[in-house]
Coordinates of C-alpha atoms in Angstrom, one line a residue:
Chain A
M1 CA -54.4 35.5 252.1
I2 CA -56.4 32.6 253.2
A3 CA -59.6 34.9 253.1
L4 CA -59.0 35.4 249.3
L5 CA -58.6 31.8 248.8
I6 CA -62.0 31.2 250.6
R7 CA -63.7 33.8 249.0
D8 CA -62.5 32.5 245.8
L9 CA -63.3 29.0 246.4
K10 CA -66.9 30.3 247.6
L11 CA -67.4 32.0 244.2
A12 CA -66.5 29.2 242.4
L13 CA -68.9 27.0 244.2
R14 CA -71.9 29.4 243.8
A15 CA -74.2 30.0 240.7
G16 CA -72.2 31.0 237.7
G17 CA -68.8 30.1 239.3
G18 CA -67.8 27.9 236.9
F19 CA -66.9 24.7 239.1
G20 CA -67.4 21.7 237.1
L21 CA -67.1 23.3 233.9
A22 CA -63.4 21.8 233.6
L23 CA -64.7 18.3 234.8
A24 CA -67.7 18.1 232.6
F25 CA -65.2 19.1 229.4
F26 CA -62.9 16.6 230.7
L27 CA -65.9 13.8 230.6
I28 CA -66.8 15.0 227.0
V29 CA -63.4 14.9 225.6
V30 CA -62.9 11.1 227.2
T31 CA -66.3 9.8 226.2
L32 CA -66.3 11.1 222.7
V33 CA -62.8 10.0 221.5
P34 CA -63.9 6.6 221.3
F35 CA -66.7 7.6 219.0
G36 CA -64.2 9.2 216.9
V37 CA -61.2 6.7 216.8
G38 CA -63.7 3.6 217.1
P39 CA -64.2 1.2 219.8
D40 CA -61.1 -1.1 219.4
P41 CA -60.3 -1.8 223.0
E42 CA -56.4 -2.4 222.4
L43 CA -56.2 1.1 220.4
L44 CA -57.8 2.7 223.1
S45 CA -56.0 1.3 226.1
K46 CA -52.7 2.6 223.8
I47 CA -53.7 6.3 223.4
A48 CA -55.4 6.3 227.0
P49 CA -52.6 8.2 228.9
G50 CA -52.1 10.6 226.2
I51 CA -55.9 11.5 225.6
L52 CA -56.4 11.6 229.5
W53 CA -53.5 14.1 229.9
L54 CA -54.8 16.1 226.8
G55 CA -58.2 16.2 228.3
A56 CA -57.0 17.6 231.4
L57 CA -54.8 20.2 230.0
L58 CA -57.5 21.7 227.7
A59 CA -60.3 21.1 230.6
C60 CA -57.4 23.5 232.7
L61 CA -57.1 25.9 230.1
L62 CA -61.1 26.4 229.5
S63 CA -61.4 28.1 232.9
L64 CA -58.3 30.2 232.9
D65 CA -59.6 33.6 231.6
R66 CA -61.6 33.4 234.6
I67 CA -58.7 33.9 237.1
F68 CA -58.4 37.5 236.8
A69 CA -61.0 38.6 234.3
L70 CA -63.9 38.8 236.8
D71 CA -61.8 40.7 239.4
W72 CA -60.8 43.1 236.9
E73 CA -64.4 43.7 235.7
D74 CA -65.8 44.5 239.1
G75 CA -63.0 46.7 240.1
S76 CA -61.7 44.2 243.1
L77 CA -58.4 43.8 241.3
D78 CA -57.8 47.4 241.4
L79 CA -58.6 47.4 245.3
L80 CA -56.6 44.1 246.0
A81 CA -53.7 46.0 244.5
T82 CA -54.3 48.7 246.9
S83 CA -54.9 46.4 249.9
P84 CA -51.9 45.0 252.3
L85 CA -51.6 41.7 250.1
P86 CA -48.4 41.9 247.7
L87 CA -49.4 41.3 244.3
E88 CA -47.1 38.1 244.2
G89 CA -49.4 36.6 247.1
V90 CA -52.5 37.3 245.2
A91 CA -51.4 35.8 242.1
A92 CA -50.3 32.7 244.0
I93 CA -53.4 32.0 245.9
K94 CA -55.1 32.8 242.5
S95 CA -53.2 29.6 241.2
F96 CA -53.9 27.8 244.0
G97 CA -57.6 28.5 244.1
H98 CA -57.7 27.4 240.5
W99 CA -55.9 24.3 241.1
L100 CA -58.2 23.5 243.8
T101 CA -61.3 23.9 241.6
T102 CA -59.8 22.2 238.4
G103 CA -57.0 20.6 238.6
L104 CA -57.7 18.4 242.0
P105 CA -61.4 17.3 240.6
L106 CA -59.6 16.3 237.4
I107 CA -57.1 14.2 239.5
L108 CA -59.9 12.4 241.6
A109 CA -61.8 11.8 238.4
A110 CA -58.8 10.6 236.3
P111 CA -59.1 7.0 237.6
L112 CA -62.6 6.9 236.9
F113 CA -62.2 8.4 233.1
G114 CA -59.1 6.0 232.9
V115 CA -61.8 2.9 233.0
L116 CA -63.7 4.5 230.3
M117 CA -60.6 4.8 227.9
N118 CA -59.6 1.2 229.0
L119 CA -56.3 2.2 230.7
P120 CA -54.2 -0.7 231.7
A121 CA -54.2 -1.7 235.5
T122 CA -50.6 -0.8 235.9
G123 CA -51.4 2.9 234.5
F124 CA -53.6 3.9 237.3
I125 CA -50.9 4.8 239.6
P126 CA -48.7 6.7 237.3
L127 CA -51.4 8.7 235.7
I128 CA -52.7 9.8 239.1
L129 CA -49.0 10.6 240.2
S130 CA -48.3 12.6 237.0
L131 CA -51.4 14.7 237.2
T132 CA -51.0 15.4 240.7
L133 CA -47.3 16.6 240.1
G134 CA -48.2 18.4 236.7
T135 CA -51.5 20.1 237.1
P136 CA -50.2 22.7 239.7
A137 CA -47.6 23.8 236.8
L138 CA -50.8 24.4 234.5
S139 CA -52.7 26.2 236.8
V140 CA -49.4 28.4 237.6
I141 CA -48.6 28.9 234.3
G142 CA -52.1 29.8 233.6
T143 CA -52.3 32.3 236.0
F144 CA -49.4 34.0 234.3
G145 CA -50.9 33.8 231.2
A146 CA -54.3 35.2 232.5
A147 CA -52.0 38.3 234.5
L148 CA -50.6 39.1 230.9
T149 CA -54.2 39.5 228.9
V150 CA -56.2 40.8 232.1
G151 CA -57.8 44.1 231.1
L152 CA -58.5 42.7 227.1
K153 CA -62.0 42.5 225.9
R154 CA -62.5 39.0 225.2
G155 CA -58.8 38.2 225.4
G156 CA -59.5 34.2 225.7
L157 CA -58.1 33.6 222.3
L158 CA -54.9 35.4 223.0
L159 CA -54.7 33.8 226.5
S160 CA -54.9 30.2 224.9
L161 CA -52.3 31.0 222.0
L162 CA -49.8 32.3 225.0
V163 CA -50.5 29.6 227.4
L164 CA -50.2 26.8 224.8
P165 CA -46.8 26.5 224.1
L166 CA -45.7 27.1 227.7
Y167 CA -47.8 24.3 228.5
V168 CA -45.8 21.7 225.9
P169 CA -43.0 20.5 228.4
T170 CA -45.6 19.7 231.0
L171 CA -47.9 17.8 228.6
I172 CA -44.6 15.9 227.1
F173 CA -43.3 14.9 230.2
G174 CA -46.9 14.4 232.0
A175 CA -48.1 12.2 229.2
Q176 CA -44.8 10.4 229.1
V177 CA -45.0 9.2 232.8
A178 CA -48.7 8.1 232.3
Q179 CA -47.6 6.2 228.8
R180 CA -44.4 4.7 230.4
G181 CA -46.5 3.5 233.4
A182 CA -49.2 1.8 231.5
E183 CA -46.4 0.0 229.5
G184 CA -44.9 -1.2 232.8
L185 CA -41.6 0.7 232.1
S186 CA -39.8 2.9 234.5
I187 CA -41.1 6.4 234.9
T188 CA -38.2 8.2 237.1
S189 CA -36.8 10.4 234.7
P190 CA -39.8 11.9 233.2
L191 CA -41.1 12.1 236.4
L192 CA -38.4 14.0 237.9
M193 CA -38.6 16.3 235.0
L194 CA -42.3 17.1 235.5
A195 CA -41.6 17.6 239.1
G196 CA -39.0 20.1 238.3
I197 CA -40.8 22.1 235.6
T198 CA -43.7 22.4 238.4
C199 CA -41.4 23.4 241.2
G200 CA -39.7 25.9 239.0
T201 CA -43.0 27.4 237.5
I202 CA -44.4 27.7 241.2
A203 CA -41.0 29.3 242.4
L204 CA -40.9 31.8 239.6
L205 CA -44.3 32.7 237.9
P206 CA -46.3 34.1 240.8
F207 CA -43.5 37.1 240.4
A208 CA -43.7 37.5 236.7
A209 CA -47.4 37.4 237.2
A210 CA -47.4 40.2 239.6
A211 CA -45.3 42.2 237.8
V212 CA -47.4 42.0 234.5
L213 CA -50.5 42.7 236.7
K214 CA -48.9 45.8 237.9
A215 CA -48.3 46.8 234.4
N216 CA -51.4 46.0 233.2
L217 CA -53.5 47.9 236.0
R218 CA -52.0 51.2 234.6
Chain B
M1 CA -50.7 62.7 255.9
L2 CA -49.9 63.1 252.3
E3 CA -47.7 65.4 250.3
V4 CA -47.9 65.7 246.7
S5 CA -45.3 67.8 245.1
D6 CA -44.7 68.7 241.5
L7 CA -47.0 65.8 240.3
S8 CA -47.1 65.3 236.6
V9 CA -50.1 62.8 235.6
T10 CA -50.5 60.7 232.4
R11 CA -53.3 58.4 230.9
G12 CA -52.8 56.6 228.1
G13 CA -49.6 58.2 227.5
V14 CA -50.9 61.6 227.2
K15 CA -49.9 64.0 230.1
L16 CA -52.9 65.5 231.5
L17 CA -51.8 67.4 234.6
E18 CA -48.5 69.0 235.6
G19 CA -46.8 70.7 238.4
V20 CA -49.8 69.6 240.8
S21 CA -48.6 70.2 244.6
F22 CA -50.9 70.0 247.7
K23 CA -50.6 69.0 251.2
L24 CA -53.2 66.9 253.3
A25 CA -53.0 67.1 257.1
A26 CA -54.9 64.9 259.5
G27 CA -58.5 66.0 260.2
Q28 CA -58.5 67.6 256.5
A29 CA -60.6 66.9 253.2
L30 CA -59.5 68.2 249.9
V31 CA -61.8 68.1 247.1
L32 CA -60.6 67.7 243.6
R33 CA -62.7 69.7 240.9
G34 CA -62.5 70.3 237.2
P35 CA -64.1 69.4 234.1
N36 CA -64.6 65.6 232.8
G37 CA -61.5 64.5 231.6
V38 CA -59.3 66.8 233.2
G39 CA -57.7 64.2 235.2
K40 CA -59.1 63.6 238.4
T41 CA -59.3 59.9 238.4
S42 CA -55.9 59.4 237.0
L43 CA -54.6 61.9 239.7
L44 CA -56.2 59.4 242.4
R45 CA -55.1 56.5 240.5
T46 CA -51.3 57.7 240.7
V47 CA -51.6 58.7 244.2
A48 CA -52.9 55.0 245.0
G49 CA -49.8 53.9 243.1
L50 CA -51.9 52.0 240.6
Q51 CA -50.3 53.8 237.8
P52 CA -46.7 55.6 237.7
A53 CA -46.3 59.5 237.9
L54 CA -44.4 60.8 234.9
G55 CA -42.4 63.3 237.5
G56 CA -42.8 64.6 240.7
A57 CA -43.3 62.8 244.7
I58 CA -45.8 61.6 246.5
Q59 CA -45.3 61.1 250.2
F60 CA -47.4 59.4 252.7
E61 CA -47.3 56.7 255.2
P62 CA -46.9 53.3 253.7
D63 CA -50.1 51.0 253.4
G64 CA -51.9 54.1 255.2
F65 CA -54.6 54.7 252.5
A66 CA -57.8 53.0 250.9
Y67 CA -59.0 53.7 247.4
A68 CA -62.6 53.5 246.3
S69 CA -62.8 53.9 242.5
H70 CA -66.1 54.2 240.3
A71 CA -66.3 50.5 240.7
D72 CA -67.2 49.1 244.1
G73 CA -65.2 45.5 243.8
I74 CA -68.5 43.8 244.8
K75 CA -69.1 40.0 244.2
A76 CA -72.6 39.5 243.0
T77 CA -73.0 36.0 244.6
L78 CA -71.7 36.8 247.9
S79 CA -74.0 38.4 250.5
V80 CA -73.7 42.1 251.5
E81 CA -72.2 40.7 255.0
E82 CA -69.7 38.2 253.2
N83 CA -68.4 41.0 251.1
L84 CA -67.5 43.2 253.9
T85 CA -66.3 40.5 255.8
F86 CA -63.6 39.5 253.0
W87 CA -62.3 43.2 253.0
A88 CA -62.1 43.5 256.7
Q89 CA -60.2 40.2 256.8
I90 CA -57.7 41.4 253.8
F91 CA -57.1 44.5 255.9
G92 CA -57.0 42.8 259.1
S93 CA -59.8 45.0 260.8
N94 CA -63.0 44.4 262.3
G95 CA -65.9 46.9 262.1
V96 CA -68.3 45.1 260.0
E97 CA -71.2 45.8 262.1
A98 CA -70.4 49.1 262.7
A99 CA -69.8 49.7 259.0
M100 CA -73.2 48.3 258.0
M101 CA -75.1 50.4 260.5
A102 CA -73.3 53.5 259.3
Y103 CA -74.8 52.9 255.8
D104 CA -78.2 51.2 256.9
L105 CA -77.4 47.9 255.5
R106 CA -78.0 45.8 258.6
T107 CA -81.6 44.8 257.1
L108 CA -79.9 43.8 253.7
R109 CA -77.1 41.7 255.3
E110 CA -78.2 38.3 253.9
R111 CA -79.1 39.7 250.5
P112 CA -76.6 38.5 247.4
A113 CA -74.9 41.9 246.5
G114 CA -76.2 41.2 243.0
A115 CA -79.7 41.9 244.0
L116 CA -78.9 45.5 245.6
S117 CA -80.0 48.6 243.6
A118 CA -77.3 50.7 242.1
G119 CA -77.6 53.1 245.2
Q120 CA -77.6 50.2 247.6
G121 CA -74.3 48.7 246.1
R122 CA -72.6 52.1 246.2
R123 CA -73.5 52.1 250.2
L124 CA -71.7 48.8 250.1
G125 CA -68.7 50.1 248.4
L126 CA -68.5 52.9 250.6
A127 CA -68.7 50.7 253.9
R128 CA -65.8 48.8 252.8
L129 CA -63.9 51.9 253.7
L130 CA -65.1 51.8 257.2
V131 CA -63.9 48.3 257.4
T132 CA -60.3 49.0 256.0
G133 CA -59.5 51.0 259.0
R134 CA -57.0 53.0 257.0
P135 CA -56.3 56.9 257.9
L136 CA -56.3 58.3 254.3
W137 CA -59.6 58.1 252.0
L138 CA -58.8 58.3 248.3
L139 CA -62.6 58.6 246.7
D140 CA -63.2 58.9 243.4
E141 CA -67.2 60.3 242.5
P142 CA -68.2 58.6 245.9
T143 CA -71.6 60.0 245.6
V144 CA -72.7 58.5 242.0
S145 CA -76.0 56.8 242.1
L146 CA -76.8 57.8 245.9
D147 CA -79.9 59.5 246.7
A148 CA -80.2 62.5 249.0
E149 CA -80.4 60.2 252.3
A150 CA -77.4 58.1 251.3
V151 CA -75.3 61.4 250.5
G152 CA -76.3 62.3 254.0
M153 CA -75.0 59.2 255.4
F154 CA -71.8 59.5 253.4
A155 CA -71.3 62.9 254.7
R156 CA -71.9 61.9 258.4
A157 CA -69.3 58.9 257.6
I158 CA -66.6 61.2 256.3
K159 CA -67.0 63.7 259.2
A160 CA -66.7 61.2 261.7
H161 CA -63.6 59.9 259.9
L162 CA -62.1 63.3 259.8
Q163 CA -62.8 64.0 263.4
A164 CA -61.4 60.6 264.3
G165 CA -58.0 62.1 262.5
G166 CA -58.4 60.8 259.3
A167 CA -58.3 62.5 255.8
A168 CA -59.8 62.1 252.6
L169 CA -58.8 63.3 249.1
L170 CA -61.8 63.3 246.8
A171 CA -63.2 64.0 243.3
T172 CA -66.8 65.2 243.7
H173 CA -69.0 68.1 242.5
I174 CA -71.4 67.6 245.4
D175 CA -71.3 70.0 248.6
L176 CA -71.3 67.4 251.2
G177 CA -71.4 70.1 253.8
L178 CA -67.8 69.5 255.3
E179 CA -66.8 72.3 257.7
D180 CA -64.0 73.7 255.6
P181 CA -62.9 71.7 252.6
T182 CA -60.1 72.6 250.8
V183 CA -61.0 72.7 246.9
L184 CA -58.5 72.2 244.6
E185 CA -59.2 73.3 241.0
L186 CA -57.5 71.2 238.6
S187 CA -57.8 73.2 235.3
P188 CA -54.9 75.3 236.0
Y189 CA -52.6 72.4 236.2
K190 CA -53.6 71.2 233.0
A191 CA -50.7 70.2 230.8
K192 CA -49.5 72.5 228.1
T193 CA -47.6 70.1 225.9
P194 CA -49.3 66.8 225.8
V195 CA -46.3 64.2 225.2
T196 CA -46.5 60.6 224.3
D197 CA -43.6 58.8 225.6
D198 CA -44.9 55.6 226.4
F199 CA -43.4 53.2 224.1
D200 CA -46.2 50.3 224.5
E201 CA -48.9 52.8 223.5
A202 CA -47.8 53.1 220.1
F203 CA -48.6 49.7 219.4
L204 CA -52.0 49.7 221.3

């Protein structure tokens, strides 16, 4: 399983692997918003947590269809399904690989982008905390969506539509943590809800993803 | 090593084959023959467990087979050696060097797999079988896009595999010069009554 993770990371880092795509998209969202809503620092700092979370979520969504599509096209997925690895393990490793190549860079870049959005100083730690807790859920849910649409030609649109409603709870509680943190309020309850969502999705969705992969490989 | 009894095979909700029965012992090769569309690929995928059988039974040692389809599962941006090493790690075996030697890939080891020709890619795909270390090979048209020399390499590899106590189930139209391959002609097993009973398919 480690071999699969290492291979996926290598593929992501090499030419055409799509590493940095999410980061670039995140940067685009964050730099364009001030042009759209005007350069008022107070307004920006008010909407900063929400915009940063939305940007991270959309950036994550952008790279989802690569999770299984490439392996499906070149036949690796069939070979992995007949290999000693359980498909549940393949799905879990794929989510982890996706998080390492999109979620983690977003978390690391978020403080910098927070400055661009004039995020209040108190908001930085809650923002990073909420992204750290929330982005794994985005990757795991996304992997499930990618498994549902694997084998469909240009299934990207369907994938986005399937996954968006599943992303809503994570977005609500994640943005809530960042928002309340920026306002200096207590963040305990949304943080606990966010942690609960992440734990639940990590525990359950790899199994669901493996089940739909099996059905889709027929 | 492999025992298939009264197997029914479907593709896209249409029953293709019924009543297929055969046995494969160690050291034996079974060649599947039949016109295009008769169900050779579907039979192999069913045996590999990639699609469910409509009826019948398949018995073999669990995790005892390696499957090779039309697609080779090669990653274009990884080198030849990295591709093979990955599969060796997945199957928990070693033998990358021996596999590269058998298919004359050692001079290409640093080459990105995307820069290989179709025949070289196919050789890499077949070399993957050697690194799996699995006794039963399920091969779907293994000689596609291979030149005469490479077909010879494949024939040698499969003979060595059989001599070492392995077995192979392959769909091919080329005579590989195997000593006594059993040939299974699939046309007589063609399903008489194609039935659609896959509920999902009605909506696709």
